[in-house]
Coordinates of C-alpha atoms and ligand atoms in Angstrom, one line a residue:
M29 CA 0.9 15.4 7.9
N30 CA -1.7 13.2 6.1
R31 CA -4.8 12.3 8.1
G32 CA -4.3 8.7 7.0
D33 CA -6.4 5.6 7.2
V34 CA -6.5 1.9 7.9
I35 CA -6.3 -0.1 4.6
I36 CA -7.6 -3.7 4.6
A37 CA -5.5 -6.0 2.4
L38 CA -8.1 -8.0 0.4
D39 CA -5.8 -11.1 0.0
F40 CA -8.5 -13.4 -1.3
P41 CA -8.3 -15.8 -4.2
S42 CA -11.6 -15.0 -5.9
A43 CA -14.3 -12.4 -6.3
E44 CA -16.8 -14.6 -4.4
A45 CA -14.5 -14.7 -1.3
V46 CA -14.0 -10.9 -1.4
Y47 CA -17.7 -10.2 -1.7
A48 CA -18.5 -12.5 1.2
F49 CA -16.0 -10.6 3.3
L50 CA -17.1 -7.1 2.1
D51 CA -20.8 -7.9 2.8
K52 CA -19.9 -7.8 6.5
F53 CA -19.3 -4.1 6.1
E54 CA -22.5 -3.4 4.1
N55 CA -24.2 -1.4 6.9
E56 CA -21.1 0.3 8.0
S57 CA -21.2 4.1 7.5
R58 CA -17.4 4.2 7.2
K59 CA -16.7 1.9 4.2
P60 CA -13.1 0.6 4.6
F61 CA -10.3 1.7 2.3
V62 CA -9.1 -1.6 0.7
K63 CA -6.0 -2.9 -1.0
I64 CA -6.3 -5.1 -4.1
G65 CA -3.1 -6.9 -4.9
M66 CA -1.7 -9.1 -7.7
E67 CA -3.5 -12.3 -6.7
L68 CA -7.0 -10.8 -6.8
Y69 CA -6.3 -8.5 -9.8
Y70 CA -4.9 -11.3 -11.9
A71 CA -7.7 -13.7 -10.9
A72 CA -10.6 -11.4 -11.2
G73 CA -9.4 -8.6 -13.6
P74 CA -10.2 -4.9 -13.7
Q75 CA -13.9 -5.6 -13.2
I76 CA -13.4 -6.4 -9.6
V77 CA -11.8 -2.9 -9.1
R78 CA -14.9 -1.3 -10.7
E79 CA -17.3 -3.3 -8.6
I80 CA -15.6 -2.7 -5.3
K81 CA -15.4 1.0 -6.1
A82 CA -19.1 1.0 -6.9
R83 CA -19.7 -0.4 -3.4
G84 CA -18.2 2.8 -2.0
H85 CA -14.7 1.7 -1.0
K86 CA -11.5 3.7 -1.6
I87 CA -9.0 1.5 -3.4
F88 CA -5.2 1.0 -3.2
L89 CA -4.3 -1.0 -6.4
D90 CA -1.0 -2.7 -5.3
L91 CA 0.5 -4.0 -8.6
K92 CA 4.1 -2.7 -8.0
L93 CA 4.9 -1.8 -11.6
H94 CA 8.6 -2.1 -12.7
D95 CA 9.5 -1.9 -16.4
I96 CA 11.0 0.5 -18.9
P97 CA 9.6 4.0 -18.6
N98 CA 7.5 3.9 -21.8
T99 CA 5.9 0.6 -20.8
V100 CA 5.1 1.8 -17.3
K101 CA 3.7 5.1 -18.6
R102 CA 1.3 3.2 -21.0
A103 CA 0.3 0.7 -18.3
M104 CA -0.4 3.6 -15.9
S105 CA -2.5 5.3 -18.5
V106 CA -4.7 2.2 -18.6
L107 CA -4.9 2.0 -14.8
R108 CA -5.9 5.6 -14.5
N109 CA -9.3 4.8 -16.1
L110 CA -10.0 2.5 -13.1
D111 CA -10.4 5.5 -10.9
V112 CA -8.5 4.0 -8.0
D113 CA -7.3 6.2 -5.1
M114 CA -3.8 4.9 -4.7
T115 CA -1.4 2.8 -6.7
N116 CA 2.3 1.9 -6.8
L117 CA 5.6 1.0 -8.5
H118 CA 9.1 -0.1 -7.6
A119 CA 11.5 2.8 -7.0
A120 CA 14.3 0.6 -8.4
G121 CA 12.9 1.4 -11.9
T122 CA 14.7 4.8 -11.6
I123 CA 13.6 8.4 -11.4
D124 CA 12.9 8.4 -15.2
M125 CA 10.5 5.5 -14.8
M126 CA 8.7 7.1 -11.9
K127 CA 8.3 10.4 -13.8
A128 CA 6.9 8.5 -16.8
A129 CA 4.5 6.7 -14.5
I130 CA 3.1 10.1 -13.2
E131 CA 2.6 11.2 -16.8
G132 CA 0.7 8.1 -17.6
L133 CA -1.4 8.2 -14.5
T134 CA -2.4 11.9 -14.8
R135 CA -5.9 12.3 -16.1
E136 CA -6.9 15.0 -18.7
D137 CA -8.2 17.3 -15.9
G138 CA -4.8 17.1 -14.1
T139 CA -5.9 14.9 -11.3
R140 CA -4.4 11.5 -10.5
P141 CA -4.5 8.7 -7.9
M142 CA -1.8 8.9 -5.1
L143 CA 1.4 7.2 -6.4
L144 CA 3.7 5.4 -4.0
A145 CA 7.0 3.8 -4.5
V146 CA 8.1 0.5 -3.0
T147 CA 11.7 1.0 -1.7
Q148 CA 13.2 -2.3 -0.7
L149 CA 10.7 -5.1 -0.1
T150 CA 10.6 -6.0 3.6
S151 CA 11.2 -9.6 2.5
T152 CA 14.7 -8.6 1.3
S153 CA 17.3 -8.7 4.0
E154 CA 20.2 -6.3 4.1
E155 CA 22.5 -9.3 3.6
R156 CA 20.8 -10.5 0.4
M157 CA 20.5 -7.0 -0.9
Q158 CA 24.3 -6.6 -0.6
K159 CA 25.3 -10.1 -1.7
E160 CA 22.7 -10.7 -4.5
L161 CA 21.8 -7.3 -5.7
L162 CA 25.3 -5.9 -5.1
I163 CA 23.9 -2.8 -3.4
N164 CA 26.8 -1.6 -1.4
A165 CA 24.9 0.3 1.3
T166 CA 23.0 -0.4 4.4
M167 CA 19.2 -1.0 4.3
P168 CA 18.3 2.4 6.0
E169 CA 20.6 4.2 3.5
T170 CA 19.0 2.4 0.6
V171 CA 15.4 3.0 1.8
K172 CA 16.3 6.7 2.4
K173 CA 17.8 7.2 -1.1
Y174 CA 14.9 5.4 -2.9
A175 CA 12.4 7.5 -1.0
Q176 CA 14.3 10.7 -1.9
N177 CA 14.3 9.5 -5.6
A178 CA 10.6 9.0 -5.4
K179 CA 10.1 12.5 -4.0
E180 CA 12.3 14.0 -6.7
A181 CA 10.2 12.3 -9.4
G182 CA 7.1 13.8 -7.9
L183 CA 5.6 10.8 -6.1
D184 CA 3.4 11.2 -3.0
G185 CA 5.1 8.7 -0.7
V186 CA 6.4 5.2 -0.2
V187 CA 5.4 1.8 1.0
C188 CA 7.8 0.8 3.8
S189 CA 8.1 -1.0 7.1
P190 CA 6.6 0.9 10.0
L191 CA 10.1 0.8 11.5
E192 CA 11.4 2.9 8.5
A193 CA 8.5 5.5 8.6
A194 CA 10.4 8.0 10.8
L195 CA 13.5 7.8 8.7
V196 CA 11.4 8.5 5.5
K197 CA 9.7 11.5 7.2
E198 CA 13.0 12.9 8.3
A199 CA 14.5 12.6 4.8
C200 CA 11.5 13.6 2.7
G201 CA 9.3 15.8 5.0
A202 CA 6.0 15.3 6.9
E203 CA 3.9 15.7 3.8
F204 CA 5.5 12.7 2.1
A205 CA 3.2 9.8 2.8
T206 CA 4.2 6.5 4.5
V207 CA 2.1 3.5 3.9
T208 CA 3.1 0.6 6.1
P209 CA 2.2 -3.1 6.3
G210 CA 3.4 -5.5 9.0
I211 CA 0.8 -4.4 11.6
R212 CA -0.4 -6.7 14.4
F213 CA -2.5 -6.2 17.5
A214 CA -0.5 -6.4 20.7
D215 CA -2.3 -9.6 21.6
G216 CA -2.5 -11.0 18.1
D217 CA -0.8 -13.7 16.0
V218 CA 2.3 -12.5 14.2
G219 CA 2.0 -15.1 11.4
D220 CA 4.8 -14.9 8.8
Q221 CA 5.6 -11.3 9.4
V222 CA 8.9 -10.8 11.3
R223 CA 9.1 -7.2 12.2
V224 CA 5.7 -5.9 13.3
M225 CA 4.1 -3.0 15.1
T226 CA 0.7 -2.3 16.7
P227 CA -1.6 0.3 15.0
E228 CA -1.0 2.8 17.8
K229 CA 2.8 2.5 17.7
A230 CA 2.8 2.8 13.9
R231 CA 0.9 6.1 14.1
V232 CA 3.3 7.5 16.7
G233 CA 6.2 6.2 14.6
G234 CA 5.2 8.2 11.5
S235 CA 2.9 5.9 9.5
D236 CA 0.1 7.8 7.6
Y237 CA -1.7 4.7 6.4
I238 CA -1.4 1.2 7.7
V239 CA -2.1 -1.9 5.6
V240 CA -3.7 -4.7 7.6
G241 CA -4.5 -8.1 6.3
R242 CA -5.0 -11.2 8.4
P243 CA -5.6 -9.5 11.8
I244 CA -8.9 -8.3 10.2
T245 CA -9.6 -10.8 7.4
Q246 CA -9.0 -13.9 9.5
A247 CA -10.5 -12.5 12.7
E248 CA -13.5 -14.2 14.2
D249 CA -15.4 -10.9 13.9
P250 CA -13.7 -8.9 11.1
L251 CA -16.0 -5.9 11.6
A252 CA -15.0 -5.6 15.3
A253 CA -11.3 -6.1 14.4
Y254 CA -11.5 -3.3 11.8
R255 CA -13.2 -1.0 14.3
R256 CA -10.6 -1.8 16.9
C257 CA -7.8 -1.0 14.3
V258 CA -9.4 2.3 13.4
K259 CA -9.7 3.2 17.0
E260 CA -6.2 2.3 17.9
F261 CA -4.7 4.0 14.8
L262 CA -6.9 7.1 14.4
G263 CA -8.4 7.4 17.8
E264 CA -11.9 7.3 16.3
Ligands
C5P22 O1 -1.9 -10.3 6.5 P1 -0.9 -9.2 6.7 O2 -1.4 -8.1 7.6 O3 0.5 -9.7 7.0 O4 -0.9 -8.6 5.2 C1 -0.1 -7.5 4.9 C2 -0.3 -7.1 3.4 O5 0.7 -6.2 3.1 C3 -0.2 -8.2 2.4 O6 -1.1 -7.9 1.3 C4 1.2 -8.2 2.0 O7 1.4 -8.7 0.7 C5 1.5 -6.7 2.0 N1 2.9 -6.3 2.1 C6 3.7 -6.7 3.2 N2 5.0 -6.3 3.3 C7 5.5 -5.6 2.3 C8 4.7 -5.2 1.2 C9 3.4 -5.6 1.2 O8 3.2 -7.4 4.1 N3 6.7 -5.1 2.4

């Protein structure tokens, strides 16, 4: 089982807003693992990744690549130079695409960031998946199959709902990592998330890493909220 961590989703529109937030953690001995998504990456470019890395944070670059294998391989070979700790793609791109991504991501010394697959987005309902995507299976069957495909391609784990983490572990083994958003404190606002879990329940349910955005970024005291989350999730 992975030791895991709490990953803060840096869903901010600009570099200035991100730095104002990260400054609160400047004197923290445990620099948070952070997630950089499309909004920030497209607004601020690769430089923001380098700067946040230089501040001592581990980085999950959440760009969810999905294209033909050769294009994904080449894109990953660019991203590998950013020296992030974790990145991802859509399992829907097929096993060939996922294998090509690993080739592109692997550095000359054989090391590479953790590579995760998005199975079905949690915003996709089973009904829409069946009616619009013509996937003739249930959501759990689809998530399980996509996770197995990711494992077969050599990936390290999946991004999934905390409610699916146990299913993924059962299908792919304890070492196959689960990274789960949709986390809320027991006494917190749910916001637009529908199916949520507390940090503690997520851990018990099989999540190795939890991705937490607004419960930390919008808290009155983000540092205290982060510490609470780490305590509930890792018991530290
Ligand atoms: O603010 P909140 O804790 O809801 O943020 C969750 C983060 O995880 C956001 O960056 C969101 O885009 C991301 N995410 C998610 N559900 C998914 C995949 C990613 O909430 N299925």
